[in-house]
Coordinates of C-alpha atoms and ligand atoms in Angstrom, one line a residue:
X1 CA 17.5 -12.8 -9.9
X2 CA 15.4 -11.4 -13.1
X3 CA 16.7 -7.9 -14.3
X4 CA 15.0 -7.6 -17.3
X5 CA 11.6 -6.3 -18.0
X6 CA 8.2 -8.1 -19.4
X7 CA 7.2 -6.0 -22.5
X8 CA 4.8 -8.2 -24.9
X9 CA 5.2 -11.1 -23.5
X10 CA 9.6 -10.7 -23.7
X11 CA 11.6 -10.1 -21.3
X12 CA 13.8 -7.4 -22.1
X13 CA 16.4 -5.0 -21.2
X14 CA 16.1 -1.7 -21.3
X15 CA 16.7 1.4 -22.9
X16 CA 18.8 2.3 -20.0
X17 CA 19.6 0.6 -16.5
X18 CA 18.7 1.4 -12.8
X19 CA 20.6 1.0 -10.2
X20 CA 19.0 -1.1 -6.8
X21 CA 20.5 -0.4 -3.6
X22 CA 20.0 -2.7 -0.8
X23 CA 19.0 -0.1 2.1
X24 CA 20.8 -2.3 5.4
X25 CA 23.9 -1.1 3.9
X26 CA 23.5 2.1 0.9
X27 CA 25.4 -0.7 -1.9
X28 CA 23.9 -1.7 -4.7
X29 CA 22.7 -5.0 -5.6
X30 CA 21.6 -4.9 -8.4
X31 CA 21.8 -3.4 -12.2
X32 CA 18.5 -3.9 -14.0
X33 CA 16.8 -2.8 -17.3
X34 CA 15.3 0.6 -17.2
X35 CA 12.3 2.4 -19.9
X36 CA 12.5 5.1 -22.0
X37 CA 10.0 6.7 -22.8
X38 CA 9.9 4.8 -26.7
X39 CA 9.5 1.9 -24.5
X40 CA 6.6 2.5 -22.2
X41 CA 4.8 3.1 -25.7
X42 CA 5.3 -0.4 -26.4
X43 CA 4.3 -1.8 -23.6
X44 CA 1.2 0.8 -23.9
X45 CA 0.7 -0.6 -27.7
X46 CA 1.6 -4.5 -26.6
X47 CA -1.5 -4.5 -23.9
X48 CA -3.5 -2.6 -26.6
X49 CA -3.1 -5.4 -28.6
X50 CA -3.7 -7.8 -26.1
X51 CA -7.1 -6.6 -25.0
X52 CA -9.1 -8.0 -27.0
X53 CA -8.2 -11.8 -26.7
X54 CA -7.7 -11.4 -23.1
X55 CA -11.7 -9.4 -22.6
X56 CA -12.7 -12.4 -24.4
X57 CA -11.8 -15.1 -22.1
X58 CA -14.0 -16.5 -19.8
X59 CA -13.3 -15.9 -15.9
X60 CA -12.7 -19.2 -15.2
X61 CA -9.8 -18.9 -18.1
X62 CA -8.3 -16.4 -16.9
X63 CA -8.9 -16.6 -12.8
X64 CA -6.6 -20.3 -13.5
X65 CA -4.1 -18.0 -15.2
X66 CA -3.6 -15.9 -11.7
X67 CA -4.0 -19.2 -10.3
X68 CA -1.5 -20.2 -12.0
X69 CA 0.8 -17.1 -11.2
X70 CA 0.6 -17.7 -7.1
X71 CA 1.7 -21.3 -7.2
X72 CA 3.9 -20.3 -9.6
X73 CA 5.6 -17.6 -7.0
X74 CA 4.5 -20.0 -3.9
X75 CA 7.2 -22.7 -5.4
X76 CA 9.5 -20.4 -5.1
X77 CA 8.4 -18.1 -2.2
X78 CA 12.1 -18.2 0.2
X79 CA 13.7 -16.7 -2.4
X80 CA 11.4 -14.3 -2.8
X81 CA 11.3 -12.8 0.9
X82 CA 15.0 -12.9 0.5
X83 CA 14.3 -10.4 -2.2
X84 CA 12.2 -8.5 -0.8
X85 CA 14.0 -7.6 2.0
X86 CA 17.5 -7.0 0.4
X87 CA 15.7 -4.5 -1.8
X88 CA 13.1 -3.7 0.6
X89 CA 14.6 -3.5 4.0
X90 CA 12.0 -5.3 6.3
X91 CA 12.5 -8.3 8.8
X92 CA 12.7 -11.6 7.1
X93 CA 9.4 -12.7 9.1
X94 CA 7.9 -9.6 7.3
X95 CA 8.4 -10.2 4.4
X96 CA 7.7 -13.9 4.5
X97 CA 4.6 -12.7 5.8
X98 CA 4.2 -10.4 2.9
X99 CA 4.6 -12.4 0.7
X100 CA 2.7 -15.4 1.5
X101 CA -0.5 -12.3 1.4
X102 CA 0.7 -11.1 -1.6
X103 CA 0.0 -15.5 -2.5
X104 CA -2.9 -15.3 -0.9
X105 CA -4.4 -12.2 -2.5
X106 CA -3.7 -13.9 -6.3
X107 CA -6.1 -16.6 -5.2
X108 CA -8.5 -14.6 -3.6
X109 CA -8.6 -12.7 -6.7
X110 CA -8.7 -15.3 -8.9
X111 CA -11.6 -17.5 -7.6
X112 CA -13.6 -14.2 -7.8
X113 CA -16.6 -13.7 -10.8
X114 CA -19.0 -10.8 -12.2
X115 CA -21.9 -13.3 -13.6
X116 CA -23.5 -10.6 -15.7
X117 CA -27.6 -10.5 -13.7
X118 CA -30.9 -9.7 -14.8
X119 CA -31.3 -6.3 -12.2
X120 CA -35.2 -6.8 -13.7
X121 CA -38.0 -8.3 -15.8
X122 CA -41.7 -8.4 -16.2
X123 CA -44.4 -9.0 -18.7
X124 CA -43.1 -5.8 -20.8
X125 CA -38.8 -6.4 -20.7
X126 CA -35.6 -8.3 -19.3
X127 CA -32.7 -5.9 -18.3
X128 CA -29.1 -7.0 -17.4
X129 CA -26.4 -5.4 -15.9
X130 CA -23.3 -6.8 -17.7
X131 CA -19.5 -6.4 -16.3
X132 CA -17.2 -5.1 -18.6
X133 CA -13.8 -4.8 -18.3
X134 CA -12.1 -0.8 -19.0
X135 CA -9.1 -1.3 -21.6
X136 CA -5.4 -0.7 -20.0
X137 CA -5.0 -0.6 -16.8
X138 CA -1.7 1.6 -15.5
X139 CA -0.5 0.3 -12.4
X140 CA 1.6 2.6 -10.4
X141 CA 2.7 1.4 -6.7
X142 CA 4.9 2.6 -3.9
X143 CA 8.2 1.1 -2.2
X144 CA 6.5 0.0 0.9
X145 CA 4.6 -3.4 0.3
X146 CA 6.5 -3.6 -3.3
X147 CA 5.1 -7.2 -3.9
X148 CA 1.9 -6.9 -2.2
X149 CA 0.9 -3.7 -4.1
X150 CA 1.7 -5.7 -7.5
X151 CA -0.4 -8.2 -6.9
X152 CA -3.2 -5.9 -5.1
X153 CA -3.4 -4.6 -8.4
X154 CA -2.9 -7.0 -10.9
X155 CA -5.0 -9.7 -9.4
X156 CA -8.4 -7.7 -9.9
X157 CA -7.1 -5.7 -13.1
X158 CA -6.4 -9.3 -15.0
X159 CA -9.1 -11.4 -13.6
X160 CA -12.0 -9.1 -14.3
X161 CA -10.4 -9.4 -17.9
X162 CA -8.4 -5.6 -18.4
X163 CA -4.3 -5.9 -19.9
X164 CA -1.7 -3.8 -17.8
X165 CA 0.9 -2.0 -17.6
X166 CA 2.4 -2.1 -14.1
X167 CA 5.6 0.6 -12.9
X168 CA 7.0 -0.8 -9.5
X169 CA 8.6 2.8 -7.6
X170 CA 12.4 2.9 -9.0
X171 CA 13.9 2.3 -5.3
X172 CA 12.0 -1.0 -5.3
X173 CA 11.8 -2.7 -8.5
X174 CA 12.8 -6.2 -8.0
X175 CA 9.8 -8.1 -6.3
X176 CA 8.1 -6.9 -9.6
X177 CA 10.3 -8.3 -11.7
X178 CA 10.2 -10.9 -10.3
X179 CA 6.5 -11.8 -10.8
X180 CA 6.8 -10.9 -14.3
X181 CA 9.3 -13.5 -15.3
X182 CA 6.9 -16.1 -14.0
X183 CA 4.5 -14.0 -15.6
X184 CA 5.6 -14.3 -19.3
X185 CA 5.6 -18.6 -18.9
X186 CA 1.9 -18.1 -17.8
X187 CA 0.4 -15.1 -19.7
X188 CA -0.7 -14.6 -23.6
X189 CA 2.0 -11.8 -24.9
X190 CA 1.0 -8.0 -23.6
X191 CA -1.7 -9.1 -20.9
X192 CA 0.9 -8.0 -18.4
X193 CA 4.0 -5.5 -19.1
X194 CA 6.1 -5.0 -16.2
X195 CA 8.1 -1.3 -16.9
X196 CA 10.8 0.0 -14.5
X197 CA 11.5 4.2 -14.5
X198 CA 13.6 6.6 -12.2
X199 CA 10.7 8.1 -11.2
X200 CA 9.7 10.5 -14.8
X201 CA 7.9 7.7 -16.5
X202 CA 4.4 7.5 -13.9
X203 CA 3.7 11.0 -15.5
X204 CA 3.2 10.2 -19.2
X205 CA 1.9 6.5 -18.3
X206 CA -0.9 7.6 -16.4
X207 CA -1.6 10.4 -18.9
X208 CA -1.5 8.0 -21.6
X209 CA -4.6 8.3 -24.6
X210 CA -4.5 4.4 -23.8
X211 CA -4.3 4.3 -21.0
X212 CA -8.7 3.1 -19.6
X213 CA -7.5 3.3 -15.8
X214 CA -5.0 4.5 -13.4
X215 CA -4.9 2.3 -10.3
X216 CA -2.4 4.0 -8.1
X217 CA -1.2 4.0 -4.4
X218 CA 1.5 6.1 -3.5
X219 CA 1.6 9.8 -1.6
X220 CA -1.7 11.9 -1.7
X221 CA 1.0 15.2 -3.6
X222 CA 1.7 12.8 -6.5
X223 CA -2.1 11.2 -6.0
X224 CA -3.3 14.8 -7.1
X225 CA -0.4 15.0 -10.3
X226 CA -1.7 11.0 -11.5
X227 CA -5.9 12.2 -10.4
X228 CA -5.1 16.0 -12.9
X229 CA -3.3 13.3 -15.6
X230 CA -7.0 11.6 -15.9
X231 CA -8.7 14.3 -16.5
X232 CA -8.7 15.0 -20.1
X233 CA -9.7 11.7 -21.0
X234 CA -11.9 10.6 -18.1
X235 CA -10.5 8.4 -17.3
X236 CA -11.1 5.8 -14.2
X237 CA -8.9 6.4 -11.4
X238 CA -8.5 4.4 -7.4
X239 CA -6.0 6.6 -5.8
X240 CA -5.1 4.7 -2.2
X241 CA -2.5 7.1 -0.6
X242 CA -0.8 8.7 2.8
X243 CA -2.3 8.7 6.4
X244 CA -1.3 10.1 9.2
X245 CA -4.0 7.9 11.5
X246 CA -4.6 8.4 14.8
X247 CA -4.7 6.0 17.6
X248 CA -7.3 7.0 20.5
X249 CA -6.4 4.9 23.8
X250 CA -8.7 5.2 26.5
X251 CA -8.7 5.7 29.9
X252 CA -9.6 1.9 30.9
X253 CA -7.1 0.2 29.2
X254 CA -3.6 -1.0 30.9
X255 CA -1.0 1.0 29.6
X256 CA 1.2 -2.3 30.2
X257 CA -1.3 -4.3 28.3
X258 CA -1.7 -2.2 25.2
X259 CA 1.9 -0.3 24.5
X260 CA 3.3 -3.1 22.8
X261 CA 0.6 -3.6 20.6
X262 CA 0.2 0.4 20.1
X263 CA 4.0 0.1 19.3
X264 CA 4.5 -2.3 16.5
X265 CA 1.0 -1.1 15.2
X266 CA 3.9 2.1 14.4
X267 CA 6.9 0.6 13.8
X268 CA 6.0 -2.5 12.2
X269 CA 8.4 -2.0 8.3
X270 CA 9.9 0.8 10.3
X271 CA 6.8 2.8 10.6
X272 CA 6.6 2.7 6.1
X273 CA 2.7 1.4 6.5
X274 CA -0.5 3.7 4.9
X275 CA -2.6 2.9 8.1
X276 CA 0.6 3.0 10.3
X277 CA 0.0 4.3 13.8
X278 CA 0.7 7.8 13.3
X279 CA -0.1 9.7 16.5
X280 CA -1.0 8.1 19.7
X281 CA -3.6 10.1 21.9
X282 CA -3.5 9.3 25.8
X283 CA -6.0 10.2 28.4
X284 CA -4.0 12.3 31.3
X285 CA -4.6 9.8 34.0
X286 CA -2.5 6.9 31.9
X287 CA -0.5 9.2 29.5
X288 CA 3.4 9.1 30.9
X289 CA 2.9 5.5 32.3
X290 CA 2.0 4.8 28.6
X291 CA 4.8 7.3 27.1
X292 CA 7.5 4.6 29.5
X293 CA 6.4 1.3 28.7
X294 CA 6.7 2.7 24.8
X295 CA 10.1 4.0 25.7
X296 CA 11.1 1.3 27.2
X297 CA 9.7 -0.8 24.2
X298 CA 11.9 1.6 21.9
X299 CA 14.7 1.4 24.0
X300 CA 14.2 -3.2 23.5
X301 CA 14.0 -3.2 20.0
X302 CA 16.4 -5.0 18.0
X303 CA 17.1 -2.5 14.3
X304 CA 19.4 -4.0 12.3
X305 CA 19.6 -5.5 8.8
X306 CA 16.3 -7.4 7.9
X307 CA 18.1 -10.2 6.5
X308 CA 19.9 -11.0 10.3
X309 CA 17.7 -13.4 12.3
X310 CA 16.0 -11.7 15.3
X311 CA 15.8 -8.3 13.8
X312 CA 12.9 -6.5 14.6
X313 CA 13.0 -3.4 12.9
X314 CA 15.0 -2.7 9.7
X315 CA 16.4 0.4 8.0
X316 CA 14.4 3.0 6.7
X317 CA 13.8 2.5 2.5
X318 CA 15.9 5.1 0.9
X319 CA 17.8 7.9 1.2
X320 CA 15.3 10.4 0.8
X321 CA 13.0 8.9 2.5
X322 CA 15.5 9.3 5.5
X323 CA 16.9 12.0 5.1
X324 CA 13.0 13.1 5.3
X325 CA 12.9 11.1 8.5
X326 CA 16.4 12.6 9.7
X327 CA 13.6 16.3 9.6
X328 CA 10.7 15.0 12.0
X329 CA 13.5 13.8 14.4
X330 CA 15.1 17.8 14.7
X331 CA 11.1 18.8 14.7
X332 CA 10.7 16.7 17.4
X333 CA 13.9 17.6 19.3
X334 CA 13.3 21.2 18.6
X335 CA 9.5 21.2 20.3
X336 CA 9.3 18.0 22.0
X337 CA 10.4 15.9 24.5
X338 CA 12.4 12.7 23.2
X339 CA 12.2 9.4 25.5
X340 CA 13.9 7.6 23.1
X341 CA 16.0 7.3 20.1
X342 CA 15.8 10.4 18.4
X343 CA 18.7 9.6 16.0
X344 CA 20.0 7.5 13.0
X345 CA 22.2 4.9 14.3
X346 CA 26.0 5.1 13.6
X347 CA 26.2 2.3 10.8
X348 CA 26.0 2.6 7.2
X349 CA 22.6 2.0 5.7
X350 CA 19.2 3.8 6.1
X351 CA 19.0 3.0 10.3
X352 CA 16.7 4.7 12.0
X353 CA 16.5 4.6 16.3
X354 CA 12.9 3.9 17.1
X355 CA 11.9 7.0 18.5
X356 CA 9.4 8.7 21.2
X357 CA 8.5 11.6 21.5
X358 CA 6.2 13.1 23.6
X359 CA 4.8 17.0 24.9
X360 CA 5.1 17.5 21.4
X361 CA 2.8 20.4 20.2
X362 CA -1.0 19.5 17.7
X363 CA 1.1 22.0 15.4
X364 CA 4.2 20.3 15.2
X365 CA 5.6 18.7 11.6
X366 CA 5.4 15.3 13.6
X367 CA 1.6 15.3 14.2
X368 CA 0.9 17.0 11.4
X369 CA 2.2 15.5 8.6
X370 CA 2.9 11.8 7.4
X371 CA 6.0 10.6 8.9
X372 CA 6.4 7.3 7.8
X373 CA 9.4 6.5 9.6
X374 CA 10.1 4.6 12.9
X375 CA 8.9 7.9 15.0
X376 CA 5.7 8.3 17.5
X377 CA 4.7 11.0 19.3
X378 CA 2.7 10.3 22.2
X379 CA 0.0 13.4 23.2
X380 CA -2.2 14.0 26.0
X381 CA -5.4 14.7 26.0
X382 CA -8.1 15.2 28.8
X383 CA -11.6 15.0 27.0
X384 CA -12.6 12.6 24.8
X385 CA -15.3 15.0 22.4
X386 CA -11.9 17.5 22.3
X387 CA -10.0 14.2 21.2
X388 CA -11.4 12.8 18.2
X389 CA -11.8 16.8 17.3
X390 CA -8.0 16.4 17.1
X391 CA -7.8 13.0 15.3
X392 CA -10.4 14.4 12.6
X393 CA -7.8 17.7 12.3
X394 CA -6.9 16.4 9.5
X395 CA -6.4 16.2 5.2
X396 CA -5.8 12.6 5.5
X397 CA -8.2 9.7 6.8
X398 CA -7.4 6.9 6.1
X399 CA -7.4 4.6 9.2
X400 CA -7.2 5.2 13.0
X401 CA -7.1 2.5 16.1
X402 CA -9.8 3.2 18.9
X403 CA -8.7 0.9 22.2
X404 CA -10.6 -0.2 25.5
X405 CA -11.9 -2.5 27.7
X406 CA -15.8 -1.1 26.9
X407 CA -16.2 -2.8 23.2
X408 CA -19.5 -0.2 23.5
X409 CA -17.5 2.8 24.2
X410 CA -14.7 2.0 21.5
X411 CA -17.2 1.2 18.6
X412 CA -19.0 4.4 19.6
X413 CA -15.4 6.6 19.6
X414 CA -14.5 4.4 15.9
X415 CA -18.5 5.9 14.8
X416 CA -16.5 9.3 14.8
X417 CA -13.2 8.8 13.7
X418 CA -13.4 10.5 9.8
X419 CA -11.2 7.7 7.9
X420 CA -12.1 4.5 5.9
X421 CA -11.2 1.7 8.3
X422 CA -11.1 2.2 12.2
X423 CA -10.3 -0.9 14.2
X424 CA -11.0 -1.5 17.3
X425 CA -9.1 -3.2 20.1
X426 CA -7.0 -4.5 16.7
X427 CA -5.2 -2.8 14.0
X428 CA -3.7 -3.4 10.8
X429 CA -6.7 -6.7 9.7
X430 CA -7.0 -6.2 6.2
X431 CA -9.3 -9.9 4.5
X432 CA -8.9 -9.8 1.0
X433 CA -12.7 -9.5 1.0
X434 CA -12.9 -6.0 2.9
X435 CA -13.0 -3.4 1.3
X436 CA -10.8 -0.5 2.0
X437 CA -9.2 3.1 1.2
X438 CA -9.3 6.3 2.3
X439 CA -11.5 9.0 3.2
X440 CA -10.8 12.7 2.9
X441 CA -7.5 13.3 1.2
X442 CA -6.2 9.8 1.4
X443 CA -7.6 8.5 -1.5
X444 CA -10.6 8.1 -4.0
X445 CA -12.7 4.7 -4.5
X446 CA -11.7 1.4 -2.2
X447 CA -9.3 -2.2 -2.7
X448 CA -10.2 -5.5 -1.9
X449 CA -13.9 -6.9 -1.5
X450 CA -16.3 -6.6 -4.2
X451 CA -16.0 -2.7 -4.5
X452 CA -12.4 -3.7 -4.9
X453 CA -13.0 -5.8 -8.4
X454 CA -16.1 -3.9 -9.5
X455 CA -13.7 -0.8 -9.7
X456 CA -11.9 -2.5 -12.3
X457 CA -15.2 -2.6 -14.7
X458 CA -18.4 -1.0 -15.6
X459 CA -21.3 -1.6 -16.3
X460 CA -23.2 -2.5 -19.2
X461 CA -27.1 -3.1 -19.4
X462 CA -28.7 -5.1 -21.7
X463 CA -32.5 -3.6 -21.9
X464 CA -34.6 -6.5 -24.4
X465 CA -38.6 -5.6 -24.7
X466 CA -40.0 -8.6 -24.5
X467 CA -43.7 -7.6 -26.6
Ligands
NAD1 P1 5.2 8.3 -4.2 O1 3.4 8.5 -4.5 O2 6.5 9.1 -4.2 O3 5.2 7.1 -5.6 C1 4.8 6.3 -5.7 C2 4.7 5.8 -7.6 O4 4.5 6.5 -7.7 C3 5.7 5.5 -7.2 O5 5.8 4.3 -8.7 C4 6.6 6.3 -8.5 O6 8.2 7.0 -9.7 C5 5.6 6.8 -8.9 N1 5.4 8.5 -9.6 C6 5.8 9.1 -9.5 N2 5.4 10.9 -10.0 C7 4.7 10.5 -10.7 C8 3.6 11.3 -11.4 N3 4.0 12.3 -11.7 N4 2.1 10.7 -11.9 C9 2.5 8.8 -11.9 N5 3.0 8.0 -11.1 C10 4.4 9.0 -10.7 O7 5.0 7.6 -2.5 P2 6.5 6.8 -2.3 O8 6.7 7.3 -1.3 O9 6.6 5.7 -3.2 O10 5.5 5.6 -0.7 C11 4.8 6.2 0.1 C12 3.5 6.6 0.6 O11 2.1 5.9 0.1 C13 3.3 7.2 1.7 O12 2.4 8.0 1.9 C14 1.9 5.7 1.7 O13 1.0 6.6 3.0 C15 1.4 5.8 0.6 N6 0.8 4.2 0.7 C16 -0.4 4.8 0.5 C17 -1.3 3.3 0.7 C18 -2.8 3.3 0.4 O14 -2.8 2.1 1.1 N7 -3.6 4.1 1.0 C19 -0.6 2.1 0.6 C20 1.2 2.3 0.9 C21 1.5 3.4 0.7

C-alpha cells in the first residue's frame, strides 16, 4: 500500500500526514503523506518543467505510456479493488467494476489521436488546424469514485500532451496514490504529480497562475469557487458537478418489473453517484404499488461492509456526508411517510438503512437538494406536462431517466428533460466515446468522447498563402 505522494518523478513523504478512515468501521487504516503549500508549489513547478518535452512527444509515444499504466494497474487489480472498498466503502463487485472501468478508460484515451487537419484548401491558401495541449492541468476529484474519476482526467490530459497535478478528495486518497506508485515507474519526472491535502489545497491549486486548465469534479458549491478562481487568468475549466436526477415512470410500466431498476439506480454506491436517481415520479395509477415494491427492496437489501460477501449497499463514505444524510432523514420523517429504513444502523461505521419515502412535498429538502445517500423520495403525478415541469424545476440538470413500455413516448418525454444525459429504460450507460456532462448548474463542458479529449487542447490554425 503506497502512502507517499508523487512529485517530480519521486514518491515522497509529506510535510504533514493524513489519517485515512475505513467508513465501514470508522477506524483509521492508513496514515499517509500530506502536502503543504510548499509541496504544492514543487508539484506545479515539476509539471511546468516537464511540459515542453512531454508535449513534443507524439500521440503514439504518450499513448503507449498511458497504455502501460493501464497494464500495470490491471496486473494489480485485485489489490486495487480491495483498497477501493476499504477507503470508499462500496461492495467488492462494484469496486472491481470501477477498477476495470478506469483501466479501460485509460486504454480508450491511450488510443485517441488528434492529427492536424486541413480544414480548407484552394488555389490561394491552405489552412491547417492543429490541436495543441494547454500546459499544466489541475485534476481535482471527489470521493465517490476515487479511482475512475482520476483515470477519467489523467487519461485525456496526458495523451494530448499536458502535464498534470492530481489532487484526490481527502477522505479517499489511496487509489490516487496507488496510481502514483505505478506512474512513477512509467512517466518522465514531473509529467504526472499526485498530491494529498486535507481540503485546503484545492483552492490554491486551481487558482495557481501556472495552471492552464482545471478539470474539476465535485459539488456545485465548490465548482462555483473553482470557476471564480480561474477568472483572473482566464483558465480553461471543465466542471462536472452535482445532480438531482429525476426518474419519470410512465403509466404503462409494471411496477414490479421497474422497481428493481429504479432501486438499483438510486442505491448504487449507497446513492453516492452524481447520476444516481435522486427523485422518482410515478403516476397516481401505480403510485402506491410502486412505493410498496421499492420499500420491499429496501427492507430486503443487504447492508454491510463492502468487503463482506453478499453486501449490496455499503456505508456512506465519510462522517460529514453521513451527518448530512441523517439531516435528510429528519426532513423525510417530518415531511413525508417513511416506508422503509429512515435511520442509521446501530453498528460502527457510517451505515444508513436504505430508505424509501412517499407523500413528501416538492418543497422538501429531500426533493430539492442532492441527498447523495441511500434515501429515495417517491412523488405522485397526474399529468405528464406537469411532471416534466416539476422534474425541470431544479438548478441541477445532470441526468435523468424515463421508463415506459412505449419507446416513442419515452423518447418524447426524455427530449423535454433539461439535462446533459437522459436514459430511456436504462441507466448509467456511459460509453467512453460518448460525451457526458451537465446542463444548468450541474456543470460546464463535457468529459468522454472526442469533446472530452478536445477539452484538454486548443485549436491552433496555420493559414498559408499558396501564391
Ligand atoms: P467537493 O466539492 O466537496 O470536493 C471535490 C474536490 O474538491 C475534493 O478533492 C476537495 O478537496 C476539493 N476542493 C475543496 N474545496 C476546494 C476549493 N475551494 N477549490 C478547489 N477544490 C476544492 O465534492 P465531494 O463532496 O467530494 O463530492 C460529491 C459531489 O461531487 C456531489 O455533488 C456529486 O454529485 C459530485 N460529482 C459529480 C460528478 C459529475 O461527473 N458531474 C461525478 C462525481 C461526483
